[in-house]
């Protein structure tokens, strides 16, 4: 009775898998906001490294070799274990078999490092001399700082001012890895200076931080911007999660009946489900594929499938996705990594094609699941990851009712050591379950551009 199914280092995948190549309906192309025409490589190359632009726009190439330098980096913390949650099964009294793929075993504490390593490596090989990014609570910034220190790449991070001031710990880790961090808005960019003049007391936002990071990249020679989710290239890199899980299930001689993950911008979920979704599309496997999101930011369950900006500052290309509107400001929900108005265009297309479903839960429901999981499985989950736990528990409960011994796989994306204030508010009973009203959602959704290609 093994709890962990480990792969050998040699079994770390040698190629990323591009699910788009097997999708019968491809995700809609990104559009230029000025001409409303599909973006081409030349539009994106001033912002992103060339190799990444190619991956971003490529709906056809099924596999991309993982560069050996990136595989060497992965060997520091991969393969990640697939773990059988015997103790959770026992606590639930379910006949279901529950497995989770655990991505929290690295200093950044999440799956984000998988894409950070690839993005930094490609930039390095193209002679790019520095990178910029934004970070909210800091998970992405930490992962990128870690990868940048390994590949010796200077990094500037624009961190939303409230987080910079109130959540110093991740900032200190990023600094330990050598990144330059500015509280955003800052006086280091023209747009930041304008924001500060217009509103000197602003606490900042992710939208503002993205605007500053992009300006910094495009106004500095040989500098590029990087993003940690939503983009097709990020899902491609995260396919390593699903590919490893697939290999582990083959070793077990099993196959999941359900694959469940949390969805913020969609990168971990897109990576986890990739090979299982391929089997569903090509081999008519009947796997239940389920996205779990917070009720406070319900892009899939209450959003609209439409073209929208990827950022609040409306600087980016338009992407066709489930969105609450780029003007939607989520409540100060604790699952920071899931507070995004939109959703990966790949997952959005799959959801629209009924190849996957979505569920939303309140924070209190999610922290109840997180607490149970911590007590029986002995890992303190990130609040984002706890959405997937909640989804898996609900699925297992249905198995208990029907008596079916189904096999469940969920993604445990990271650890919650920097989210203890949220755990405390759950324990105090002061955690608020905010659910936006229809009127509130309609306000930002009604501002979407009217584009019907
Ligand atoms: C950022 C983050 C997420 C959500 O991002 P996706 O792109 O949707 O995967 C989930 N879990 C953790 C721990 C995160 O840091």
Coordinates of C-alpha atoms and ligand atoms in Angstrom, one line a residue:
X1 CA 0.0 0.0 0.0
X2 CA 2.2 2.8 -1.3
X3 CA 1.1 6.4 -0.6
X4 CA 3.4 7.9 -3.2
X5 CA 3.9 7.0 -6.8
X6 CA 7.3 8.4 -7.6
X7 CA 8.8 8.5 -11.1
X8 CA 12.5 8.4 -11.7
X9 CA 14.3 11.6 -13.0
X10 CA 14.5 9.9 -16.3
X11 CA 10.7 9.7 -16.5
X12 CA 10.4 13.5 -16.3
X13 CA 8.8 14.2 -19.7
X14 CA 11.2 15.2 -22.5
X15 CA 8.5 17.1 -24.4
X16 CA 5.7 19.5 -23.5
X17 CA 2.3 18.5 -25.0
X18 CA 0.3 21.1 -26.9
X19 CA -3.4 20.2 -26.4
X20 CA -4.4 22.8 -29.0
X21 CA -3.1 20.4 -31.7
X22 CA -5.8 17.9 -30.8
X23 CA -8.7 20.3 -30.1
X24 CA -11.4 20.0 -32.8
X25 CA -12.4 23.6 -32.2
X26 CA -9.3 25.7 -31.8
X27 CA -9.3 28.6 -29.3
X28 CA -10.2 31.8 -31.0
X29 CA -7.2 33.9 -32.0
X30 CA -6.1 36.9 -29.9
X31 CA -7.0 40.2 -31.6
X32 CA -5.1 43.5 -31.8
X33 CA -7.2 46.1 -29.9
X34 CA -6.7 48.8 -32.6
X35 CA -7.5 46.9 -35.8
X36 CA -9.4 43.9 -34.3
X37 CA -7.3 41.7 -36.5
X38 CA -5.7 38.5 -35.3
X39 CA -2.3 39.2 -33.7
X40 CA 0.8 38.0 -35.6
X41 CA 4.3 37.2 -34.3
X42 CA 5.5 40.7 -35.1
X43 CA 2.9 42.2 -32.8
X44 CA 4.0 40.1 -29.8
X45 CA 7.8 40.0 -30.3
X46 CA 8.5 43.4 -28.8
X47 CA 6.9 42.1 -25.6
X48 CA 7.7 38.4 -25.4
X49 CA 10.8 36.2 -26.3
X50 CA 10.5 34.9 -29.9
X51 CA 10.4 31.2 -29.0
X52 CA 7.5 31.9 -26.6
X53 CA 5.7 33.9 -29.3
X54 CA 5.9 30.9 -31.6
X55 CA 4.5 28.6 -28.9
X56 CA 1.8 31.1 -28.1
X57 CA 0.5 31.2 -31.7
X58 CA 1.0 27.5 -32.6
X59 CA -2.2 25.5 -32.7
X60 CA -0.7 22.7 -34.7
X61 CA 2.6 21.3 -33.3
X62 CA 1.7 18.5 -30.9
X63 CA 5.0 18.3 -29.0
X64 CA 7.8 20.7 -28.1
X65 CA 11.1 19.3 -26.8
X66 CA 11.8 20.5 -23.3
X67 CA 15.3 22.0 -23.5
X68 CA 17.8 19.9 -21.6
X69 CA 18.8 23.0 -19.5
X70 CA 15.2 23.3 -18.4
X71 CA 14.9 19.6 -17.7
X72 CA 18.1 19.9 -15.5
X73 CA 16.3 22.7 -13.6
X74 CA 13.2 20.5 -13.2
X75 CA 15.4 17.8 -11.7
X76 CA 15.9 20.0 -8.7
X77 CA 12.3 19.6 -7.6
X78 CA 10.6 17.1 -10.1
X79 CA 9.2 14.6 -10.7
X80 CA 6.5 15.7 -8.4
X81 CA 4.8 12.9 -6.5
X82 CA 1.3 11.5 -7.2
X83 CA -0.1 10.7 -3.8
X84 CA -2.9 8.5 -2.8
X85 CA -5.0 10.3 -0.2
X86 CA -5.8 7.2 1.9
X87 CA -6.3 9.2 5.0
X88 CA -8.8 11.6 3.3
X89 CA -10.7 8.6 1.8
X90 CA -10.9 7.1 5.3
X91 CA -12.1 10.4 6.8
X92 CA -14.8 10.7 4.1
X93 CA -15.8 7.0 4.3
X94 CA -15.8 7.0 0.5
X95 CA -15.3 4.0 -1.8
X96 CA -13.6 6.4 -4.2
X97 CA -9.9 6.3 -4.7
X98 CA -8.5 9.8 -4.4
X99 CA -5.1 10.8 -5.8
X100 CA -3.5 14.2 -5.9
X101 CA -0.5 15.6 -7.9
X102 CA 1.5 17.7 -5.5
X103 CA 3.3 20.7 -6.9
X104 CA 4.2 22.5 -3.7
X105 CA 7.6 20.9 -3.2
X106 CA 9.8 23.9 -4.1
X107 CA 10.6 27.1 -2.5
X108 CA 8.2 29.2 -4.5
X109 CA 5.6 26.8 -3.2
X110 CA 3.6 26.2 -6.4
X111 CA 3.4 24.9 -9.9
X112 CA 4.3 28.4 -11.3
X113 CA 8.0 27.5 -11.3
X114 CA 7.3 25.0 -14.2
X115 CA 6.6 27.9 -16.6
X116 CA 8.9 30.4 -15.0
X117 CA 11.9 28.1 -15.7
X118 CA 10.9 27.7 -19.4
X119 CA 10.2 31.4 -20.0
X120 CA 13.5 32.5 -18.4
X121 CA 15.5 29.9 -20.3
X122 CA 14.1 30.9 -23.8
X123 CA 14.7 34.6 -23.0
X124 CA 18.3 33.8 -22.0
X125 CA 19.0 31.9 -25.2
X126 CA 17.8 34.8 -27.3
X127 CA 20.2 37.2 -25.7
X128 CA 17.5 39.1 -23.7
X129 CA 19.3 40.9 -20.9
X130 CA 16.5 41.5 -18.4
X131 CA 12.9 40.5 -17.6
X132 CA 10.0 42.3 -16.0
X133 CA 6.7 41.1 -14.5
X134 CA 4.0 42.0 -12.1
X135 CA 2.9 40.2 -9.0
X136 CA -0.1 40.5 -6.7
X137 CA 0.3 38.4 -3.5
X138 CA 3.6 37.2 -4.8
X139 CA 3.4 33.6 -5.9
X140 CA 4.4 34.3 -9.5
X141 CA 7.0 36.8 -8.6
X142 CA 8.6 34.3 -6.3
X143 CA 8.7 31.6 -8.9
X144 CA 10.1 33.9 -11.5
X145 CA 12.8 35.3 -9.1
X146 CA 13.8 31.7 -8.3
X147 CA 14.1 30.8 -12.0
X148 CA 15.9 34.1 -12.8
X149 CA 18.5 33.5 -10.1
X150 CA 19.2 30.0 -11.5
X151 CA 19.6 31.2 -15.1
X152 CA 21.4 34.4 -14.0
X153 CA 18.8 36.8 -15.5
X154 CA 18.1 40.2 -13.9
X155 CA 14.5 40.7 -13.0
X156 CA 12.3 43.7 -12.1
X157 CA 9.0 42.9 -10.3
X158 CA 6.2 45.4 -9.9
X159 CA 4.3 44.3 -6.8
X160 CA 0.9 45.7 -6.0
X161 CA 1.5 48.3 -3.4
X162 CA -0.9 46.9 -0.7
X163 CA 0.8 43.5 -1.0
X164 CA 4.2 45.1 -1.0
X165 CA 3.4 46.8 2.3
X166 CA 1.2 44.2 4.0
X167 CA 2.8 40.9 2.8
X168 CA 6.5 41.4 3.1
X169 CA 7.5 37.8 3.3
X170 CA 7.3 36.9 -0.3
X171 CA 9.0 40.2 -1.2
X172 CA 11.9 39.2 1.0
X173 CA 12.2 35.8 -0.7
X174 CA 12.2 37.5 -4.1
X175 CA 15.0 39.8 -2.9
X176 CA 16.9 36.8 -1.6
X177 CA 16.8 35.4 -5.1
X178 CA 18.2 38.8 -6.3
X179 CA 15.1 40.4 -7.9
X180 CA 14.5 44.2 -7.9
X181 CA 11.0 44.9 -6.4
X182 CA 9.0 48.1 -6.7
X183 CA 5.7 48.9 -5.0
X184 CA 3.3 49.6 -7.9
X185 CA 2.4 52.3 -8.9
X186 CA 6.0 53.5 -8.7
X187 CA 8.0 56.5 -10.0
X188 CA 10.1 54.2 -12.2
X189 CA 7.8 54.4 -15.2
X190 CA 5.8 57.2 -17.0
X191 CA 2.5 55.4 -16.5
X192 CA 3.3 54.8 -12.8
X193 CA 4.2 58.5 -12.3
X194 CA 0.9 59.5 -14.0
X195 CA -1.1 57.1 -11.7
X196 CA 0.6 58.6 -8.7
X197 CA 0.0 62.2 -9.8
X198 CA -3.7 61.4 -10.5
X199 CA -4.2 59.5 -7.3
X200 CA -1.3 59.8 -4.8
X201 CA -2.9 57.5 -2.2
X202 CA -3.7 54.6 -4.5
X203 CA -3.0 51.2 -3.1
X204 CA -2.3 49.8 -6.6
X205 CA -3.8 47.0 -8.5
X206 CA -2.7 44.1 -10.7
X207 CA -3.8 46.1 -13.8
X208 CA -1.6 49.0 -12.8
X209 CA 1.4 46.7 -12.1
X210 CA 1.0 45.0 -15.5
X211 CA 1.0 48.4 -17.2
X212 CA 4.2 49.3 -15.5
X213 CA 6.0 46.0 -16.1
X214 CA 5.1 46.1 -19.9
X215 CA 6.3 49.8 -20.1
X216 CA 9.5 48.9 -18.4
X217 CA 10.1 46.0 -20.8
X218 CA 9.3 47.8 -24.1
X219 CA 11.2 50.9 -23.2
X220 CA 14.4 49.1 -22.3
X221 CA 16.6 47.6 -24.9
X222 CA 16.8 43.8 -24.8
X223 CA 14.2 43.5 -22.0
X224 CA 11.0 41.4 -22.2
X225 CA 7.9 40.9 -20.2
X226 CA 6.7 37.6 -18.8
X227 CA 3.3 36.4 -17.6
X228 CA 2.6 33.5 -15.3
X229 CA -0.9 32.2 -16.4
X230 CA -3.7 32.5 -18.9
X231 CA -1.4 32.4 -22.0
X232 CA -1.3 29.4 -24.3
X233 CA 2.5 29.1 -23.8
X234 CA 2.0 28.8 -20.0
X235 CA -0.5 26.0 -20.4
X236 CA 2.0 24.3 -22.7
X237 CA 4.8 24.4 -20.1
X238 CA 2.4 23.2 -17.3
X239 CA 1.5 20.1 -19.4
X240 CA 4.4 18.6 -17.5
X241 CA 2.1 18.1 -14.6
X242 CA -0.5 16.1 -16.5
X243 CA 2.2 14.1 -18.4
X244 CA 3.8 13.0 -15.2
X245 CA 0.5 12.1 -13.7
X246 CA -0.4 10.1 -16.8
X247 CA 2.9 8.1 -16.5
X248 CA 2.3 7.5 -12.8
X249 CA -1.2 6.2 -13.5
X250 CA 0.2 3.9 -16.2
X251 CA 2.6 2.4 -13.6
X252 CA -0.4 1.9 -11.3
X253 CA -2.5 0.3 -14.1
X254 CA -5.2 2.8 -13.4
X255 CA -6.9 5.7 -15.1
X256 CA -8.8 8.5 -13.5
X257 CA -12.6 8.8 -13.9
X258 CA -12.4 12.5 -12.8
X259 CA -9.7 15.1 -13.1
X260 CA -10.3 18.2 -10.9
X261 CA -8.3 21.4 -10.5
X262 CA -8.6 25.0 -9.3
X263 CA -8.9 27.6 -12.0
X264 CA -7.5 31.2 -11.7
X265 CA -6.1 32.0 -15.1
X266 CA -6.3 28.3 -15.9
X267 CA -2.6 27.3 -16.2
X268 CA -2.3 24.5 -13.6
X269 CA -5.7 23.0 -14.7
X270 CA -4.8 23.3 -18.4
X271 CA -1.5 21.4 -17.7
X272 CA -3.0 18.8 -15.4
X273 CA -5.8 17.8 -17.8
X274 CA -3.9 18.0 -21.0
X275 CA -3.3 14.3 -21.7
X276 CA -6.6 13.3 -20.2
X277 CA -8.5 15.8 -22.3
X278 CA -6.6 14.5 -25.3
X279 CA -7.9 11.0 -24.6
X280 CA -11.4 12.4 -24.1
X281 CA -11.3 14.1 -27.5
X282 CA -9.5 11.4 -29.5
X283 CA -10.3 8.2 -27.8
X284 CA -13.8 9.0 -26.5
X285 CA -12.8 8.5 -22.9
X286 CA -15.6 9.5 -20.6
X287 CA -13.5 11.4 -18.0
X288 CA -15.2 14.1 -15.9
X289 CA -13.0 17.1 -16.1
X290 CA -13.9 19.8 -13.5
X291 CA -12.7 23.3 -12.9
X292 CA -13.2 24.7 -9.4
X293 CA -13.4 28.5 -8.8
X294 CA -14.3 30.8 -6.0
X295 CA -17.9 32.1 -5.8
X296 CA -16.4 35.6 -5.4
X297 CA -14.8 35.5 -8.8
X298 CA -16.9 33.1 -10.9
X299 CA -15.5 33.5 -14.5
X300 CA -16.7 30.1 -15.8
X301 CA -19.9 29.7 -13.9
X302 CA -21.3 33.2 -14.3
X303 CA -19.0 34.9 -16.9
X304 CA -19.6 35.5 -20.5
X305 CA -17.7 33.9 -23.4
X306 CA -16.5 37.0 -25.3
X307 CA -13.5 39.0 -26.4
X308 CA -11.9 41.0 -23.6
X309 CA -8.7 42.6 -22.5
X310 CA -6.4 40.4 -20.3
X311 CA -5.6 43.3 -18.0
X312 CA -7.4 46.0 -16.2
X313 CA -5.4 48.7 -17.9
X314 CA -6.6 47.5 -21.3
X315 CA -3.1 47.4 -22.8
X316 CA -3.0 43.8 -23.9
X317 CA -4.5 42.1 -27.0
X318 CA -8.1 40.9 -26.8
X319 CA -8.6 37.2 -25.9
X320 CA -11.8 35.3 -26.3
X321 CA -12.5 33.8 -23.0
X322 CA -15.0 33.4 -20.2
X323 CA -14.8 36.8 -18.5
X324 CA -16.5 38.9 -15.8
X325 CA -15.2 42.0 -17.7
X326 CA -11.7 43.5 -17.3
X327 CA -13.2 46.2 -15.2
X328 CA -14.5 43.6 -12.6
X329 CA -12.8 44.1 -9.3
X330 CA -13.0 40.9 -7.2
X331 CA -13.6 41.2 -3.4
X332 CA -10.6 40.9 -1.2
X333 CA -10.9 37.2 -1.4
X334 CA -8.1 35.2 0.2
X335 CA -7.4 32.9 -2.7
X336 CA -5.4 35.7 -4.4
X337 CA -4.3 33.5 -7.3
X338 CA -7.9 32.9 -8.3
X339 CA -8.9 36.5 -8.4
X340 CA -8.7 37.0 -12.1
X341 CA -11.5 38.4 -14.3
X342 CA -10.9 36.1 -17.3
X343 CA -9.9 32.5 -18.1
X344 CA -7.4 30.7 -20.4
X345 CA -8.8 30.8 -24.0
X346 CA -7.9 27.1 -24.3
X347 CA -10.0 26.1 -21.3
X348 CA -12.7 28.6 -22.3
X349 CA -13.1 26.8 -25.6
X350 CA -13.2 23.4 -24.0
X351 CA -15.8 24.5 -21.5
X352 CA -17.9 26.1 -24.3
X353 CA -17.7 22.8 -26.2
X354 CA -19.0 20.9 -23.1
X355 CA -15.8 18.9 -22.7
X356 CA -15.4 20.1 -19.1
X357 CA -17.6 21.5 -16.3
X358 CA -17.1 24.0 -13.6
X359 CA -18.2 24.5 -10.0
X360 CA -17.9 27.4 -7.6
X361 CA -17.6 27.4 -3.8
X362 CA -17.5 30.0 -1.0
X363 CA -14.3 30.7 0.9
X364 CA -15.7 29.2 4.1
X365 CA -16.5 26.0 2.3
X366 CA -13.1 25.9 0.8
X367 CA -11.2 26.5 4.1
X368 CA -13.3 23.8 5.8
X369 CA -12.0 21.4 3.1
X370 CA -8.5 22.8 3.5
X371 CA -8.5 22.2 7.2
X372 CA -9.8 18.7 6.9
X373 CA -7.1 18.0 4.3
X374 CA -4.4 19.4 6.5
X375 CA -5.4 17.4 9.5
X376 CA -5.6 14.0 7.7
X377 CA -3.1 14.4 4.8
X378 CA -0.6 16.5 6.8
X379 CA 0.0 19.2 4.1
X380 CA -1.1 22.8 4.6
X381 CA -2.7 23.6 1.3
X382 CA -2.7 27.0 -0.5
X383 CA -6.2 28.5 -0.5
X384 CA -6.2 28.2 -4.3
X385 CA -5.4 24.5 -4.1
X386 CA -8.1 24.0 -1.5
X387 CA -10.7 24.7 -4.1
X388 CA -9.6 21.6 -5.9
X389 CA -9.7 19.7 -2.6
X390 CA -13.3 20.9 -2.1
X391 CA -14.2 19.7 -5.6
X392 CA -12.6 16.3 -5.0
X393 CA -14.4 15.9 -1.7
X394 CA -17.8 16.7 -3.3
X395 CA -17.1 14.2 -6.1
X396 CA -16.1 11.5 -3.5
X397 CA -19.3 12.2 -1.6
X398 CA -21.3 11.4 -4.7
X399 CA -19.4 8.2 -5.0
X400 CA -20.3 7.3 -1.4
X401 CA -24.0 7.9 -2.2
X402 CA -23.9 5.8 -5.4
X403 CA -21.5 3.2 -4.0
X404 CA -19.1 3.6 -7.0
X405 CA -15.4 3.1 -6.4
X406 CA -14.3 5.8 -8.9
X407 CA -10.8 7.1 -9.3
X408 CA -10.3 10.8 -8.7
X409 CA -7.2 12.9 -9.6
X410 CA -6.9 16.4 -8.3
X411 CA -4.2 19.0 -8.5
X412 CA -2.7 20.2 -5.3
X413 CA -1.0 23.3 -6.7
X414 CA 0.8 24.6 -3.6
X415 CA 1.3 25.2 0.1
X416 CA -0.3 27.8 2.2
X417 CA 2.4 29.1 4.5
X418 CA 2.0 32.7 3.4
X419 CA -1.8 32.5 3.7
X420 CA -2.0 32.2 7.5
X421 CA -3.9 35.4 8.0
X422 CA -6.7 33.8 5.8
X423 CA -6.5 30.6 7.9
X424 CA -6.8 32.7 11.0
X425 CA -9.8 34.6 9.8
X426 CA -11.5 31.2 8.9
X427 CA -10.7 30.0 12.4
X428 CA -12.0 33.2 14.0
X429 CA -15.2 33.1 12.1
X430 CA -14.5 36.5 10.6
X431 CA -14.1 35.2 7.0
X432 CA -16.7 36.8 4.8
X433 CA -18.3 34.9 1.9
X434 CA -18.8 37.6 -0.7
X435 CA -20.9 36.6 -3.7
X436 CA -21.3 39.4 -6.3
X437 CA -24.9 40.2 -7.3
X438 CA -26.2 39.8 -10.9
X439 CA -26.4 43.6 -11.1
X440 CA -22.8 43.9 -10.0
X441 CA -21.6 41.4 -12.6
X442 CA -23.7 43.0 -15.3
X443 CA -22.0 46.3 -14.7
X444 CA -18.6 45.1 -15.9
X445 CA -19.9 42.5 -18.4
X446 CA -22.0 45.1 -20.1
X447 CA -18.8 47.1 -20.8
X448 CA -17.4 44.3 -23.0
X449 CA -16.6 45.3 -26.5
X450 CA -19.1 44.0 -29.1
X451 CA -17.0 41.8 -31.3
X452 CA -18.5 38.8 -33.1
X453 CA -15.9 37.3 -35.4
Ligands
LIG1 C1 -1.4 31.1 -9.0 C2 -1.9 29.9 -8.3 C3 -3.0 29.2 -8.8 C4 -3.9 29.7 -9.9 O1 -3.3 29.9 -11.1 P1 -3.6 29.1 -12.5 O2 -3.0 29.8 -13.5 O3 -5.1 29.0 -12.6 O4 -3.1 27.7 -12.2 C5 -3.4 28.1 -8.1 N1 -2.7 27.6 -7.1 C6 -1.6 28.3 -6.6 C7 -0.9 27.7 -5.4 C8 -1.2 29.4 -7.2 O5 -0.1 30.1 -6.8

